[in-house]
XYZ file of C-alpha atoms in Angstrom:
121
model
C 85.430 176.566 172.910
C 85.224 172.893 171.456
C 85.404 170.125 174.046
C 85.916 166.426 172.737
C 85.445 164.525 175.951
C 83.693 161.218 176.374
C 80.934 161.836 178.892
C 79.195 158.459 178.987
C 80.753 157.550 182.374
C 79.776 160.694 183.925
C 77.085 160.654 186.621
C 76.576 156.989 186.318
C 75.269 157.011 182.758
C 75.016 153.503 181.459
C 77.122 152.195 178.609
C 75.538 151.116 175.417
C 76.252 147.346 176.389
C 74.650 147.925 179.675
C 71.561 149.485 178.020
C 71.209 146.522 175.764
C 71.665 144.024 178.751
C 68.847 145.898 180.683
C 66.702 145.900 177.456
C 67.326 142.133 177.101
C 66.443 141.561 180.815
C 63.180 143.321 180.235
C 62.456 141.336 177.273
C 63.223 137.999 179.198
C 60.801 139.206 181.970
C 57.953 139.999 179.434
C 58.577 136.610 177.737
C 58.218 134.830 181.080
C 55.143 136.774 182.003
C 53.699 135.816 178.528
C 54.476 132.250 179.154
C 52.701 132.221 182.424
C 49.668 133.954 180.853
C 49.630 131.323 178.079
C 49.823 128.398 180.532
C 46.690 129.913 182.428
C 44.946 130.420 179.064
C 45.541 126.805 178.059
C 44.368 125.663 181.525
C 41.230 127.711 181.095
C 40.712 126.445 177.541
C 41.040 122.881 178.747
C 38.596 123.414 181.550
C 36.178 125.070 178.931
C 36.550 122.091 176.681
C 35.667 119.759 179.509
C 32.568 121.789 180.433
C 31.484 121.898 176.883
C 31.784 118.000 176.727
C 29.556 117.674 179.814
C 27.085 120.111 178.393
C 26.917 118.289 175.214
C 26.486 115.109 176.888
C 23.590 116.542 179.009
C 22.036 118.070 175.997
C 22.060 114.775 174.206
C 20.374 112.957 177.130
C 17.876 115.824 177.494
C 17.077 115.443 173.665
C 16.794 111.729 174.039
C 14.320 112.153 176.893
C 12.398 114.739 174.869
C 12.174 112.382 171.892
C 10.765 109.608 174.186
C 8.192 111.882 175.814
C 7.083 113.143 172.477
C 6.730 109.580 171.326
C 4.773 108.721 174.292
C 2.507 111.699 173.944
C 1.781 110.598 170.224
C 1.125 107.064 171.369
C -1.389 108.400 174.191
C -2.952 110.711 171.662
C -3.649 107.729 169.499
C -4.847 105.556 172.237
C -7.175 107.901 173.759
C -9.215 109.175 170.948
C -11.693 112.000 170.773
C -14.616 109.613 171.576
C -13.023 108.502 174.724
C -12.557 111.973 175.965
C -16.075 112.932 175.034
C -17.381 109.961 177.050
C -15.381 111.081 180.120
C -16.947 114.516 179.487
C -20.452 112.994 179.464
C -19.813 111.107 182.740
C -18.525 114.185 184.354
C -21.603 116.163 183.299
C -23.909 113.400 184.729
C -22.143 113.284 187.826
C -22.360 117.128 188.319
C -26.157 117.007 187.421
C -26.751 114.369 190.019
C -24.765 116.343 192.724
C -26.874 119.296 192.002
C -30.083 117.406 192.002
C -29.126 115.702 195.351
C -28.296 119.223 196.771
C -31.741 120.527 195.681
C -33.542 117.324 197.196
C -31.463 117.869 200.415
C -32.498 121.586 200.672
C -36.302 120.560 200.074
C -36.241 118.071 202.649
C -34.762 120.382 205.210
C -37.453 122.859 204.355
C -39.977 120.185 204.826
C -38.603 119.220 208.292
C -38.540 122.813 209.381
C -42.246 123.383 208.374
C -43.477 120.269 210.003
C -41.064 119.468 212.908
C -43.547 116.900 214.407
C -43.608 114.570 211.400
C -39.896 113.904 211.522
C -40.079 111.886 214.822
């Protein structure tokens, strides 16, 4: 029993032309989505480029300020030599010694006043 019937139109089966049209519409939708994604990616890239430019400008400013600060430190190092720092240390030690001596003398004076209360009047 050999049946030579064309069954393409049975049960709503699409024709080859309809299948190709459907495939083309799927490809068109995918292409449109790809174009939208490409536009978003371009916008993101543009934003990243602007951010990078701002960061590079900020970095250049920070490097300039750092160079100025290093130059100032170098100048101050030359201006205030070891001898001047030593003289400040000597004065500080003298001040500390005099402060301790003053406290010791105050303690002795207080002790004398406690031992001889009548002589303080």
